[in-house]
PDB file of C-alpha atoms in Angstrom:
ATOM      1  CA  MET A   1       8.605  -6.083 -20.471  1.00  0.00           C
ATOM      2  CA  ALA A   2       5.920  -6.042 -17.713  1.00  0.00           C
ATOM      3  CA  ASP A   3       2.445  -4.566 -18.725  1.00  0.00           C
ATOM      4  CA  ASP A   4       1.648  -1.322 -16.601  1.00  0.00           C
ATOM      5  CA  VAL A   5      -1.199  -1.131 -14.249  1.00  0.00           C
ATOM      6  CA  GLN A   6      -3.012   1.930 -12.716  1.00  0.00           C
ATOM      7  CA  ILE A   7      -3.607   1.985  -9.198  1.00  0.00           C
ATOM      8  CA  ARG A   8      -5.567   4.549  -7.080  1.00  0.00           C
ATOM      9  CA  VAL A   9      -4.063   5.592  -3.543  1.00  0.00           C
ATOM     10  CA  ASP A  10      -5.901   7.694  -1.354  1.00  0.00           C
ATOM     11  CA  GLY A  11      -7.803   9.172  -4.490  1.00  0.00           C
ATOM     12  CA  ARG A  12      -4.356   9.770  -6.534  1.00  0.00           C
ATOM     13  CA  GLU A  13      -3.692   7.598  -9.602  1.00  0.00           C
ATOM     14  CA  PHE A  14      -0.321   5.790 -10.227  1.00  0.00           C
ATOM     15  CA  VAL A  15       0.938   3.459 -12.977  1.00  0.00           C
ATOM     16  CA  PHE A  16       3.219   0.667 -12.082  1.00  0.00           C
ATOM     17  CA  PRO A  17       4.616  -2.298 -13.902  1.00  0.00           C
ATOM     18  CA  SER A  18       2.602  -5.323 -13.259  1.00  0.00           C
ATOM     19  CA  GLY A  19       3.963  -7.586 -10.418  1.00  0.00           C
ATOM     20  CA  THR A  20       5.345  -4.631  -8.560  1.00  0.00           C
ATOM     21  CA  ASN A  21       4.961  -5.292  -4.794  1.00  0.00           C
ATOM     22  CA  LEU A  22       2.394  -2.956  -3.174  1.00  0.00           C
ATOM     23  CA  CYS A  23       4.536  -1.808  -0.340  1.00  0.00           C
ATOM     24  CA  SER A  24       7.325  -0.700  -2.591  1.00  0.00           C
ATOM     25  CA  ALA A  25       4.876   1.013  -4.533  1.00  0.00           C
ATOM     26  CA  LEU A  26       3.457   3.175  -1.797  1.00  0.00           C
ATOM     27  CA  LEU A  27       6.931   4.021  -0.619  1.00  0.00           C
ATOM     28  CA  GLU A  28       7.771   5.082  -4.401  1.00  0.00           C
ATOM     29  CA  CYS A  29       4.720   7.440  -4.512  1.00  0.00           C
ATOM     30  CA  GLY A  30       6.051   9.045  -1.376  1.00  0.00           C
ATOM     31  CA  PHE A  31       3.712   7.346   1.050  1.00  0.00           C
ATOM     32  CA  PHE A  32       6.564   6.638   3.901  1.00  0.00           C
ATOM     33  CA  GLU A  33       3.870   6.039   6.648  1.00  0.00           C
ATOM     34  CA  SER A  34       1.811   3.086   5.586  1.00  0.00           C
ATOM     35  CA  GLY A  35      -1.099   4.340   8.237  1.00  0.00           C
ATOM     36  CA  ALA A  36      -1.598   4.955  11.792  1.00  0.00           C
ATOM     37  CA  THR A  37      -1.733   2.630  14.881  1.00  0.00           C
ATOM     38  CA  ASP A  38      -4.758   2.812  17.279  1.00  0.00           C
ATOM     39  CA  SER A  39      -2.759   5.218  19.191  1.00  0.00           C
ATOM     40  CA  HIS A  40      -2.423   7.442  16.223  1.00  0.00           C
ATOM     41  CA  SER A  41       1.439   7.275  16.101  1.00  0.00           C
ATOM     42  CA  ALA A  42       2.899   6.827  12.664  1.00  0.00           C
ATOM     43  CA  ARG A  43       3.676   3.409  10.899  1.00  0.00           C
ATOM     44  CA  PHE A  44       6.490   2.447   8.546  1.00  0.00           C
ATOM     45  CA  PRO A  45       6.975  -1.144   6.945  1.00  0.00           C
ATOM     46  CA  LEU A  46       9.574  -2.722   8.868  1.00  0.00           C
ATOM     47  CA  CYS A  47      10.311  -6.338   7.947  1.00  0.00           C
ATOM     48  CA  GLY A  48       9.074  -6.676   4.578  1.00  0.00           C
ATOM     49  CA  MET A  49       7.885 -10.280   4.651  1.00  0.00           C
ATOM     50  CA  GLY A  50       4.370 -10.166   6.269  1.00  0.00           C
ATOM     51  CA  VAL A  51       5.810 -10.571  10.027  1.00  0.00           C
ATOM     52  CA  CYS A  52       5.306  -7.162  11.781  1.00  0.00           C
ATOM     53  CA  TYR A  53       2.162  -6.237   9.972  1.00  0.00           C
ATOM     54  CA  GLN A  54       3.426  -2.630   9.771  1.00  0.00           C
ATOM     55  CA  CYS A  55       2.611  -2.205   6.261  1.00  0.00           C
ATOM     56  CA  ARG A  56      -0.915  -2.635   6.352  1.00  0.00           C
ATOM     57  CA  ALA A  57      -3.585  -0.710   4.262  1.00  0.00           C
ATOM     58  CA  VAL A  58      -7.188  -0.567   3.223  1.00  0.00           C
ATOM     59  CA  VAL A  59      -7.056  -2.743  -0.072  1.00  0.00           C
ATOM     60  CA  ASN A  60     -10.217  -2.956  -2.253  1.00  0.00           C
ATOM     61  CA  GLY A  61     -12.188  -2.174   0.787  1.00  0.00           C
ATOM     62  CA  LEU A  62     -10.412  -4.851   3.039  1.00  0.00           C
ATOM     63  CA  PRO A  63      -8.941  -3.514   6.145  1.00  0.00           C
ATOM     64  CA  HIS A  64      -5.427  -4.788   7.362  1.00  0.00           C
ATOM     65  CA  VAL A  65      -4.387  -6.035   4.235  1.00  0.00           C
ATOM     66  CA  ARG A  66      -0.302  -6.451   4.500  1.00  0.00           C
ATOM     67  CA  THR A  67       0.849  -4.801   1.449  1.00  0.00           C
ATOM     68  CA  CYS A  68       4.593  -6.060   1.599  1.00  0.00           C
ATOM     69  CA  VAL A  69       2.984  -9.573   0.533  1.00  0.00           C
ATOM     70  CA  LEU A  70       0.952  -8.325  -1.972  1.00  0.00           C
ATOM     71  CA  ALA A  71       1.536  -7.160  -5.999  1.00  0.00           C
ATOM     72  CA  VAL A  72      -0.258  -4.072  -7.493  1.00  0.00           C
ATOM     73  CA  GLU A  73      -3.373  -5.282  -9.779  1.00  0.00           C
ATOM     74  CA  GLU A  74      -5.268  -2.909 -12.391  1.00  0.00           C
ATOM     75  CA  GLY A  75      -7.725  -0.971 -10.789  1.00  0.00           C
ATOM     76  CA  MET A  76      -6.386  -1.641  -7.307  1.00  0.00           C
ATOM     77  CA  GLU A  77      -8.094   0.859  -4.588  1.00  0.00           C
ATOM     78  CA  VAL A  78      -5.483   1.955  -1.699  1.00  0.00           C
ATOM     79  CA  ARG A  79      -6.273   3.704   1.460  1.00  0.00           C
ATOM     80  CA  HIS A  80      -3.057   3.987   3.484  1.00  0.00           C
ATOM     81  CA  ASP A  81      -3.944   6.478   5.952  1.00  0.00           C
ATOM     82  CA  GLU A  82      -6.672   4.149   7.879  1.00  0.00           C
TER      83      GLU A  82
END
């Protein structure tokens, strides 16, 4: 059984099994829009394999991280609304 890890998304705390895909975790938390484009229109994960860049978020202070190719880690800080 995988260990649980705690992450913070937009200031809210969530717990997931270690190794959970971050994009899937965001969807499960109810964050259906992963952010906004430069034109401020909604963005939603599309390809699920790092090609379309629609799942980008700020992760641990780094902007434009593709969440679909990243696993959750203990203490991860995610801002999906930028």
